[in-house]
mmCIF file with all atom_site columns, C-alpha atoms in Angstrom:
data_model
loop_
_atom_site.group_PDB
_atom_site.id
_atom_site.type_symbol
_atom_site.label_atom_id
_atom_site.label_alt_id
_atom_site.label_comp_id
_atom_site.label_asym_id
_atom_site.label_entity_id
_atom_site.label_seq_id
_atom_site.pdbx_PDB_ins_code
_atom_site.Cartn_x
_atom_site.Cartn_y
_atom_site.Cartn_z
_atom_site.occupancy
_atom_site.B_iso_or_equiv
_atom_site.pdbx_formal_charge
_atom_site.auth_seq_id
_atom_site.auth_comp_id
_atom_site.auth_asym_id
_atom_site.auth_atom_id
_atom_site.pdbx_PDB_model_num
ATOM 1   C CA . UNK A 1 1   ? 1.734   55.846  -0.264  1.00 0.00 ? 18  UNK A CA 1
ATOM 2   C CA . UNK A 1 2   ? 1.036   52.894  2.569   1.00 0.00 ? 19  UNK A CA 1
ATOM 3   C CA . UNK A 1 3   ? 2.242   49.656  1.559   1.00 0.00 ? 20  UNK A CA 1
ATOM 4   C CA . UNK A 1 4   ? 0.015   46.410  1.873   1.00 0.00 ? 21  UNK A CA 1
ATOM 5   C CA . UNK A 1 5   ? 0.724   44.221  5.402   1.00 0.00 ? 22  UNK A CA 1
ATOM 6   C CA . UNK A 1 6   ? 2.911   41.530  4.742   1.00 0.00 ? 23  UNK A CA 1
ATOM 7   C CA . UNK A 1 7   ? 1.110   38.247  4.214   1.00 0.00 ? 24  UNK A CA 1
ATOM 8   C CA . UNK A 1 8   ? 1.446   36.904  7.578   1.00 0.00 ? 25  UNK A CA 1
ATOM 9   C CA . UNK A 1 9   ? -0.045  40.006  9.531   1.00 0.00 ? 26  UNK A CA 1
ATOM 10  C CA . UNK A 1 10  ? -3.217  39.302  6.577   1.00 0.00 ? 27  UNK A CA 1
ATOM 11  C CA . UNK A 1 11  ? -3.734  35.941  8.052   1.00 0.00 ? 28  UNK A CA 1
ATOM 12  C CA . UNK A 1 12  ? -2.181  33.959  4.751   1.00 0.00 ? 29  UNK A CA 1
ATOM 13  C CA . UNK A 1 13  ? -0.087  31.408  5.722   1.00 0.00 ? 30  UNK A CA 1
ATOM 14  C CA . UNK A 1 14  ? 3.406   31.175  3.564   1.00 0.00 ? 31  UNK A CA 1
ATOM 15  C CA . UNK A 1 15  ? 5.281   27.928  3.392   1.00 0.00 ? 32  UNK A CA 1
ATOM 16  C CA . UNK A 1 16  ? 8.486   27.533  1.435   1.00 0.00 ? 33  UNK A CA 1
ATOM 17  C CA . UNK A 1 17  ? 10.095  24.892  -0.186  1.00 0.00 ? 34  UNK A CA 1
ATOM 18  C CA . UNK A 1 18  ? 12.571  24.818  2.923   1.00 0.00 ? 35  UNK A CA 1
ATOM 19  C CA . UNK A 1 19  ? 9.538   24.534  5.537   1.00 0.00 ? 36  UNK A CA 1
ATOM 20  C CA . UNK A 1 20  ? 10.185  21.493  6.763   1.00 0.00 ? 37  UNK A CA 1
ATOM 21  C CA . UNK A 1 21  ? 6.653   20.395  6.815   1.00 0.00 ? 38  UNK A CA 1
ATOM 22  C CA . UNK A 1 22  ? 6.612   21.139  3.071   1.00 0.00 ? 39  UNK A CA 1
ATOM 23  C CA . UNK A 1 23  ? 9.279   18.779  2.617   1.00 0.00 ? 40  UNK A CA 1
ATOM 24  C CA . UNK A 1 24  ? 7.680   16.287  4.433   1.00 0.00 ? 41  UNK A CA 1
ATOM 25  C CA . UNK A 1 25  ? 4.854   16.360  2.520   1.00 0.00 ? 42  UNK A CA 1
ATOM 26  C CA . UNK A 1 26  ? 7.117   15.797  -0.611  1.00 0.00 ? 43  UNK A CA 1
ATOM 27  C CA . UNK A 1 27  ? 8.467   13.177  0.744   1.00 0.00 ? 44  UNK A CA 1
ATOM 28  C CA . UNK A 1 28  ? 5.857   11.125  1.633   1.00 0.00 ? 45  UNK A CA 1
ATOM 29  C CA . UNK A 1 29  ? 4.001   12.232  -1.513  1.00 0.00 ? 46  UNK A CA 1
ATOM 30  C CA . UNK A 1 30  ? 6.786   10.679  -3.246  1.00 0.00 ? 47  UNK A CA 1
ATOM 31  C CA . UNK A 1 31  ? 6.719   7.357   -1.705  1.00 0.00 ? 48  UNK A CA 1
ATOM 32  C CA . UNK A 1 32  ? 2.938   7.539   -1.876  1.00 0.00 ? 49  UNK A CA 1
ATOM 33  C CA . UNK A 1 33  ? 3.419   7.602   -5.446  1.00 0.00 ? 50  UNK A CA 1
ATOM 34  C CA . UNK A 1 34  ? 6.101   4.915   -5.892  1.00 0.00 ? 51  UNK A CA 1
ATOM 35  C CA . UNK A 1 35  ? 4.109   1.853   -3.687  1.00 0.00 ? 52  UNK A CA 1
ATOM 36  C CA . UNK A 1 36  ? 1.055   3.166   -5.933  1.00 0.00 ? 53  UNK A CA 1
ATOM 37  C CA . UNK A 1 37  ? 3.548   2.653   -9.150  1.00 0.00 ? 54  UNK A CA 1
ATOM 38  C CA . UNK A 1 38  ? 4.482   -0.560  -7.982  1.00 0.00 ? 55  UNK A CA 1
ATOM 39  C CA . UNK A 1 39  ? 0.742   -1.694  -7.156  1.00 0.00 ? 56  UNK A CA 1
ATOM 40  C CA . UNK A 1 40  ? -0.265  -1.207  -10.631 1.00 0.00 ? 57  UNK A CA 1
ATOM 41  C CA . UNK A 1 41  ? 2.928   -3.454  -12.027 1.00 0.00 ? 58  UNK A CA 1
ATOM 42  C CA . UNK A 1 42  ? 1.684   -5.913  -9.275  1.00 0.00 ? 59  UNK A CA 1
ATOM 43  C CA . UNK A 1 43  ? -1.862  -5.618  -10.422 1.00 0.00 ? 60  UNK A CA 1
ATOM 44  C CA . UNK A 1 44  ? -1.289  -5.120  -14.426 1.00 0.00 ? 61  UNK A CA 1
ATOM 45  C CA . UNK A 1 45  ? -0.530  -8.708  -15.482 1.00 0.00 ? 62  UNK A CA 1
ATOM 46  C CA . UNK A 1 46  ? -3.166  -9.941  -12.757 1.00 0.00 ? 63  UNK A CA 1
ATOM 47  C CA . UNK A 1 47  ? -5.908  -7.739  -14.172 1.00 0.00 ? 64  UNK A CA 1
ATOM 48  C CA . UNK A 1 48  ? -5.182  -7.997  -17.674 1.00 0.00 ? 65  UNK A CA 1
ATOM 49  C CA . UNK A 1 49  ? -3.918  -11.767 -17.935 1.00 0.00 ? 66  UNK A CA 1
ATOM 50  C CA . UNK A 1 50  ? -6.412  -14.466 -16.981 1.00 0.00 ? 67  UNK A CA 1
ATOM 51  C CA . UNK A 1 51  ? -3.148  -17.132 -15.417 1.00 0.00 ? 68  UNK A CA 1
ATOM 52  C CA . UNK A 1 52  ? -3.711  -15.497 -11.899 1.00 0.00 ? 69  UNK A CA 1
ATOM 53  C CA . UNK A 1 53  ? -7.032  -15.185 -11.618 1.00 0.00 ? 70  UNK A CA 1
ATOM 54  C CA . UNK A 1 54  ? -8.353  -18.138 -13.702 1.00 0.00 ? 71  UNK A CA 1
ATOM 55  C CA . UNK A 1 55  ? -5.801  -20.173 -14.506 1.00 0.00 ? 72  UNK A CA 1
ATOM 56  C CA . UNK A 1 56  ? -4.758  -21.412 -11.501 1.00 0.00 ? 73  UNK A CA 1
ATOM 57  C CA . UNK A 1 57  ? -1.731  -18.784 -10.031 1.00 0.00 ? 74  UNK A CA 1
ATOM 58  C CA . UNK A 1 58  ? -3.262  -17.299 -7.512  1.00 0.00 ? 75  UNK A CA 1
ATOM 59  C CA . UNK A 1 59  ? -3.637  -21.358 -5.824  1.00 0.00 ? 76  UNK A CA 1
ATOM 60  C CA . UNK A 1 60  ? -0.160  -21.719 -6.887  1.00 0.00 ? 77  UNK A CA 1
ATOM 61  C CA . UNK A 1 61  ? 1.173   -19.214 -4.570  1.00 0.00 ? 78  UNK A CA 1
ATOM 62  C CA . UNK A 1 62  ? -1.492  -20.343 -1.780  1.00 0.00 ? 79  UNK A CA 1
ATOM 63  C CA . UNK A 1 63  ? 0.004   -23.790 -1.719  1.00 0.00 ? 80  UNK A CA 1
ATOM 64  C CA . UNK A 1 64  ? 3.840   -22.458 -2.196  1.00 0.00 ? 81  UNK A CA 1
ATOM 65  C CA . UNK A 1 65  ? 3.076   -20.881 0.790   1.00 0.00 ? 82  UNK A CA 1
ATOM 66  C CA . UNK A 1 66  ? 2.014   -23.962 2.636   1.00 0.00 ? 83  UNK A CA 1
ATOM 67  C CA . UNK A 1 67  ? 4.689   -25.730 1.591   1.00 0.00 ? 84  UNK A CA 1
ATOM 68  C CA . UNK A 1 68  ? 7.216   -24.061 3.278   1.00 0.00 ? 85  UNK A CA 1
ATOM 69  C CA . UNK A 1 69  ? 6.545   -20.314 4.175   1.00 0.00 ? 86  UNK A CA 1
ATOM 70  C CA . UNK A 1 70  ? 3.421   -19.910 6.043   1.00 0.00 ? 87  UNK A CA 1
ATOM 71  C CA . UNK A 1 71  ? 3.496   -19.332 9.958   1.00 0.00 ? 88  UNK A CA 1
ATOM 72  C CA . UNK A 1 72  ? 1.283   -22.488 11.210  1.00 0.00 ? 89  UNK A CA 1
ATOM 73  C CA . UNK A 1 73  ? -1.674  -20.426 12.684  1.00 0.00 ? 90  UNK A CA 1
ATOM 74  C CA . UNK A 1 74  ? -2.295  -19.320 9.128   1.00 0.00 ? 91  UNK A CA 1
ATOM 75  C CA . UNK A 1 75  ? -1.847  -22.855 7.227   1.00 0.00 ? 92  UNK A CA 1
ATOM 76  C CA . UNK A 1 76  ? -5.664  -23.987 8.191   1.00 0.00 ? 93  UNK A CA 1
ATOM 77  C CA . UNK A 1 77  ? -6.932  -20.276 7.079   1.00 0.00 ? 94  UNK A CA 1
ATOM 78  C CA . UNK A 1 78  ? -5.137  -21.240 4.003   1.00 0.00 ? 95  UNK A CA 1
ATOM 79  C CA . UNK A 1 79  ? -6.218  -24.444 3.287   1.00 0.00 ? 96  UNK A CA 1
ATOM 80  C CA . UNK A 1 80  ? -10.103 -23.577 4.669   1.00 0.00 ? 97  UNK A CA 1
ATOM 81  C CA . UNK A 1 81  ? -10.986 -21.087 3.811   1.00 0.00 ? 98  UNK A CA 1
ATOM 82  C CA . UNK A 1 82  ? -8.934  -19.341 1.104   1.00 0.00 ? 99  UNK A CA 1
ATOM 83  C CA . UNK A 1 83  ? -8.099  -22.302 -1.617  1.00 0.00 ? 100 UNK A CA 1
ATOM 84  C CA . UNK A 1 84  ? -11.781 -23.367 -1.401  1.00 0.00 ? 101 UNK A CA 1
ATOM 85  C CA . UNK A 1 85  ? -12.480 -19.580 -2.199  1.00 0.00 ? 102 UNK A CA 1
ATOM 86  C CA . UNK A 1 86  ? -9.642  -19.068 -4.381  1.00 0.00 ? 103 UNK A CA 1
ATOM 87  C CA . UNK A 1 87  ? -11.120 -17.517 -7.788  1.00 0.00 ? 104 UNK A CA 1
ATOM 88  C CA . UNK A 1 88  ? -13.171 -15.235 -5.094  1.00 0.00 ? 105 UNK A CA 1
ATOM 89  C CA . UNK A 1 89  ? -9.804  -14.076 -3.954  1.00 0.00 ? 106 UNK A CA 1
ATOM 90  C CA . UNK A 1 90  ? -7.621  -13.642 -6.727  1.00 0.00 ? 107 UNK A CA 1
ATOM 91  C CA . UNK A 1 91  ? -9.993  -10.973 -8.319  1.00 0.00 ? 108 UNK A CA 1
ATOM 92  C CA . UNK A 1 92  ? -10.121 -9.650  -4.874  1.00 0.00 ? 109 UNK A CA 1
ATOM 93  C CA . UNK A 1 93  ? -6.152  -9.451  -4.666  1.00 0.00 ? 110 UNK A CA 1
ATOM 94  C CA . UNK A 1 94  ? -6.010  -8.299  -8.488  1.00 0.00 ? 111 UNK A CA 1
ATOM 95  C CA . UNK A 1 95  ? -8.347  -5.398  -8.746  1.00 0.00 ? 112 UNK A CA 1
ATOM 96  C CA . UNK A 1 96  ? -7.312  -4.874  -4.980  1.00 0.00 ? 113 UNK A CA 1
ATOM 97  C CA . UNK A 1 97  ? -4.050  -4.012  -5.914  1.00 0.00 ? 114 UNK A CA 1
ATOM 98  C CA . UNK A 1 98  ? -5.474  -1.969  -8.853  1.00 0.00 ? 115 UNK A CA 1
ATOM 99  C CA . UNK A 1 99  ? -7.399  -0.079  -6.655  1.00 0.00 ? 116 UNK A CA 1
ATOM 100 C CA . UNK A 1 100 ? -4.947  0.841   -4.240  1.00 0.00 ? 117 UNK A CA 1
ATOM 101 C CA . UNK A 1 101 ? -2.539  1.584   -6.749  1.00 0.00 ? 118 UNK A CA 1
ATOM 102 C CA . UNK A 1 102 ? -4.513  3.891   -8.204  1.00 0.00 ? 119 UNK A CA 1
ATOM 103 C CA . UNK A 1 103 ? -5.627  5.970   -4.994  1.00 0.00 ? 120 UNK A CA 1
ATOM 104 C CA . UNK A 1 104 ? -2.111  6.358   -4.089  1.00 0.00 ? 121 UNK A CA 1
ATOM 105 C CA . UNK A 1 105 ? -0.955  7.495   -7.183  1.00 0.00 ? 122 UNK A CA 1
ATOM 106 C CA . UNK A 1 106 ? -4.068  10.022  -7.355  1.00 0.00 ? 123 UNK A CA 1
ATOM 107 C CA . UNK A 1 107 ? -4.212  10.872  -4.111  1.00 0.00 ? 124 UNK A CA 1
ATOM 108 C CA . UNK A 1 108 ? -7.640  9.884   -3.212  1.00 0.00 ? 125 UNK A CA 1
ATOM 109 C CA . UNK A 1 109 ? -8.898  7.845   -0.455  1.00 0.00 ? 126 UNK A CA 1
ATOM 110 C CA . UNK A 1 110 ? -5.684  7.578   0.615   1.00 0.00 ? 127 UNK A CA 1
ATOM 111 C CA . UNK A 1 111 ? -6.416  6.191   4.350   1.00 0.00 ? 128 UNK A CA 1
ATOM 112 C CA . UNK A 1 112 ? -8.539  4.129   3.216   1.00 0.00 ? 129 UNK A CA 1
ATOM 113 C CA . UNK A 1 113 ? -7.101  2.383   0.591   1.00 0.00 ? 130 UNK A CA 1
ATOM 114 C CA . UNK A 1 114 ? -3.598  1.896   3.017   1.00 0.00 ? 131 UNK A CA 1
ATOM 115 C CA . UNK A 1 115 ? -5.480  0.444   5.492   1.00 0.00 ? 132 UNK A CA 1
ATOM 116 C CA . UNK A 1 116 ? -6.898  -2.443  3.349   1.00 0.00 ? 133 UNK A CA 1
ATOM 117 C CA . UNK A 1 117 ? -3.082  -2.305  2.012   1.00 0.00 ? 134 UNK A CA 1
ATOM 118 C CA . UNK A 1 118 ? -1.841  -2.883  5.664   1.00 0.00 ? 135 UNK A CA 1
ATOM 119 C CA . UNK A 1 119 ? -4.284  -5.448  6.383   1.00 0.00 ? 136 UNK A CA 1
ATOM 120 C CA . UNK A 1 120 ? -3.309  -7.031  3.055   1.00 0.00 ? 137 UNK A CA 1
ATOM 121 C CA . UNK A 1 121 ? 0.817   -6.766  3.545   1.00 0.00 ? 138 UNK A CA 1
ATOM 122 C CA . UNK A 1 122 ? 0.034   -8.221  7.320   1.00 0.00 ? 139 UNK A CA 1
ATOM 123 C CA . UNK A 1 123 ? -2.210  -11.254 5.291   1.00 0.00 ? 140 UNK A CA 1
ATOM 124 C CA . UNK A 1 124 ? 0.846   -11.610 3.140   1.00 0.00 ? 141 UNK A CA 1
ATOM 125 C CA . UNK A 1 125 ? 3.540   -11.170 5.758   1.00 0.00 ? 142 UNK A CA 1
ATOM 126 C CA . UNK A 1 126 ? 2.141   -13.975 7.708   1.00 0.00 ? 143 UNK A CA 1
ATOM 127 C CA . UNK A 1 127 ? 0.917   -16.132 5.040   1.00 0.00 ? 144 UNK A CA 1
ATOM 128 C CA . UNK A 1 128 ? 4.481   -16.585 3.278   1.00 0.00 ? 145 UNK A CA 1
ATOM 129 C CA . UNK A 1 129 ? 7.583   -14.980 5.342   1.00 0.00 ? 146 UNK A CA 1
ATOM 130 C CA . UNK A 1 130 ? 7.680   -17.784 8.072   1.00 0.00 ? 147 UNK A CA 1
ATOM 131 C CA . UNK A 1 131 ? 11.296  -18.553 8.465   1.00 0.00 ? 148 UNK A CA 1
ATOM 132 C CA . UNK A 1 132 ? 10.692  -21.636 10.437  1.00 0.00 ? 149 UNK A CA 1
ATOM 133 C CA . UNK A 1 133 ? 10.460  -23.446 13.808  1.00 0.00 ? 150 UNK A CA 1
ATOM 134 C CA . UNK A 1 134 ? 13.253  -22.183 15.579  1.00 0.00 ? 151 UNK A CA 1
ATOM 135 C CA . UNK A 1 135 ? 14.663  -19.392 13.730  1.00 0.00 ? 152 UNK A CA 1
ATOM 136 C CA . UNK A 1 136 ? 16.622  -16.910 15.822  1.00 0.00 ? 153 UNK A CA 1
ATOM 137 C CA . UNK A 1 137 ? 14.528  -13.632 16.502  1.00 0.00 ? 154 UNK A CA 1
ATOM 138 C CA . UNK A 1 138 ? 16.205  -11.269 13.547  1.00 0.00 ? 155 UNK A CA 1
ATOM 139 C CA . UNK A 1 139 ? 15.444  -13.995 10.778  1.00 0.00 ? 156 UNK A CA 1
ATOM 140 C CA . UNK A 1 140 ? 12.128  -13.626 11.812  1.00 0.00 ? 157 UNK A CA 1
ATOM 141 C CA . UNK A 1 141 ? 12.594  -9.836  10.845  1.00 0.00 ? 158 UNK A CA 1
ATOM 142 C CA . UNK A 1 142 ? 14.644  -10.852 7.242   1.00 0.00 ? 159 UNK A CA 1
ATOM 143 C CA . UNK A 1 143 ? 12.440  -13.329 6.287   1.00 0.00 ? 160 UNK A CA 1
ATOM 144 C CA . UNK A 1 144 ? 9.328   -10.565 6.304   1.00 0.00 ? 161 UNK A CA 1
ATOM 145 C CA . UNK A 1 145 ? 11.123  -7.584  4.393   1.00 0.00 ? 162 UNK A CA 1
ATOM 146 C CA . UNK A 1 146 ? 9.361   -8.386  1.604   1.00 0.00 ? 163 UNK A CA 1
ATOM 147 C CA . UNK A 1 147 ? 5.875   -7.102  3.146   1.00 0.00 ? 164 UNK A CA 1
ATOM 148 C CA . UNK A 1 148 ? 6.896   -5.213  6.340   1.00 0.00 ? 165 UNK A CA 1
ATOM 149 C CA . UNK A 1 149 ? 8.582   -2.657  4.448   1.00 0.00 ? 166 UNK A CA 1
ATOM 150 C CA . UNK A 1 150 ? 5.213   -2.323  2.617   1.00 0.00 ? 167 UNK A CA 1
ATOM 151 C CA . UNK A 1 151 ? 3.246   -2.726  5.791   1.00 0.00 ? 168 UNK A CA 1
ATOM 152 C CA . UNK A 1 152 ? 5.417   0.318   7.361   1.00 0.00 ? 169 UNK A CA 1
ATOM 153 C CA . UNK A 1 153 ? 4.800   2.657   4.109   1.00 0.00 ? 170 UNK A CA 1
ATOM 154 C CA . UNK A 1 154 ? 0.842   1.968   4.377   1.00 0.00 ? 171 UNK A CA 1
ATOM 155 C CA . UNK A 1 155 ? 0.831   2.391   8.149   1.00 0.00 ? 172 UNK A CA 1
ATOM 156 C CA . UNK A 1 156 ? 2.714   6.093   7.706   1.00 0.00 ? 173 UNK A CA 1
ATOM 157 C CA . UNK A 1 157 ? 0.175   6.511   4.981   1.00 0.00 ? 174 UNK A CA 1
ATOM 158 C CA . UNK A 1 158 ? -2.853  5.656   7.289   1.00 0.00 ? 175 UNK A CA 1
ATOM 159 C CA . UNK A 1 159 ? -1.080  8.091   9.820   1.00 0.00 ? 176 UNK A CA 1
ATOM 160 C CA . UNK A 1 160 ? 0.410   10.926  7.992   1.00 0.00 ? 177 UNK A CA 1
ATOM 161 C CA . UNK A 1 161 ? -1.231  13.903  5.802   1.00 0.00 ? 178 UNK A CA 1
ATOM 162 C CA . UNK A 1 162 ? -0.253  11.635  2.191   1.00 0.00 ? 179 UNK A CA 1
ATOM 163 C CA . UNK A 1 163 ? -2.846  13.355  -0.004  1.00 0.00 ? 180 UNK A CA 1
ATOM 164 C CA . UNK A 1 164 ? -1.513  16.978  1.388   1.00 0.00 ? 181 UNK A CA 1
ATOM 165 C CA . UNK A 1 165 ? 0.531   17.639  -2.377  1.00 0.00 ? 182 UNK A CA 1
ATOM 166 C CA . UNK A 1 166 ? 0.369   15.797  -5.203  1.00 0.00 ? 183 UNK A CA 1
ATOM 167 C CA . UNK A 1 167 ? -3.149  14.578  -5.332  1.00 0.00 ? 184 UNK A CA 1
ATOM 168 C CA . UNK A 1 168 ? -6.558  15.131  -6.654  1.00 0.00 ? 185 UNK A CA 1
ATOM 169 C CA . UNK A 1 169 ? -7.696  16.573  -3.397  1.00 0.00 ? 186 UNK A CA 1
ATOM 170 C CA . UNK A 1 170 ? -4.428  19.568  -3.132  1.00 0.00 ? 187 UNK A CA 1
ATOM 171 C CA . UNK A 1 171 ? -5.845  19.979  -7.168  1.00 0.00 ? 188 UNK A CA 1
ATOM 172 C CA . UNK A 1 172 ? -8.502  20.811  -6.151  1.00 0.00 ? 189 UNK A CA 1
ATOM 173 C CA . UNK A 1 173 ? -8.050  22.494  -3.079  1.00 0.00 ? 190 UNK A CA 1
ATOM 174 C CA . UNK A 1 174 ? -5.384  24.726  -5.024  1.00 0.00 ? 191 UNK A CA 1
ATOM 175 C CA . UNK A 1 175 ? -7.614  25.805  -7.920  1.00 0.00 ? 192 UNK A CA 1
ATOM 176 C CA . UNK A 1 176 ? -10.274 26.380  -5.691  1.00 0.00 ? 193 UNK A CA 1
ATOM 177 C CA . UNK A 1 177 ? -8.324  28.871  -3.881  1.00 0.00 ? 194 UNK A CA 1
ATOM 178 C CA . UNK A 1 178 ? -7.321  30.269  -6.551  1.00 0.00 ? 195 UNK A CA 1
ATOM 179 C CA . UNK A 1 179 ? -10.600 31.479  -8.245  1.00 0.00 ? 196 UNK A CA 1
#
């Protein structure tokens, strides 16, 4: 009696739990997951409460900003085009947030979604995290942990292979190879 080739002479590809690569995918799979659990507690009370989109919070942050956080190439952008166009914006920030909550945490349009959240962070980063005229150079770096941390997770995200476990598409992808 011949026994069967072993998988990798068949052409099947075997990856273990050690396979580095594997891992990796875990572990950005994991973070991909926990900025998507955090977008939807940023987005819940914005998309289910009227006080930020309606009700004037979404200005209050805009001029809270101005007052003492934005970098000074942003403060006309602010006051121009962005307060005039405020209700606009704060659905566009809550069901933003929503959205990209919601891809990361399924795993769908995962690219896509963290580059609007890059773009976004970046908005945010240089909207509120000035740390004024003058500040020495690593301040500049404190001041913006806030959103650069954020920025960095949705620029791996754009980069990396997120959706690769944990997601819709390896679902899919899974049961499809296995019918």
């Amino acid at each position: 009696m011949r026994s069967a080739a072993p998988p990798h002479e068949m052409g099947i590809a075997m990856t273990s739990a050690s396979d580095p690569g594997t891992r990796n995918g875990y572990a950005l799979a994991m973070i991909r997951i926990g900025v998507g659990v955090l977008f939807l507690i940023f987005a819940q009370y914005k998309v289910f409460g009227t006080t930020f989109t309606l009700h004037g919070g979404f200005q209050f942050w805009i001029n809270k900003f101005l007052d003492g956080g934005a970098y000074p190439f942003m403060s006309p952008i602010l006051r121009g085009f962005v307060l005039p166009h405020a209700t606009v914006i704060a659905f566009l920030v809550a069901y933003g947030e929503l959205a990209i909550g919601l891809s990361l945490i399924l795993g769908v349009l995962v690219r896509s979604a963290s580059l609007c959240g890059l773009i976004f962070m970046l908005t945010l980063l240089f909207s509120s995290d000035y740390p004024g005229r003058g500040a020495a150079l690593w301040q500049y770096f404190g001041a913006s942990l806030g959103h650069s941390v954020f920025a960095l997770c949705f620029a791996a995200f754009v980069i990396g292979r997120t959706d690769s476990v944990w997601s819709v598409a390896s679902l899919r992808k899974n049961r499809a190879s296995s019918e």
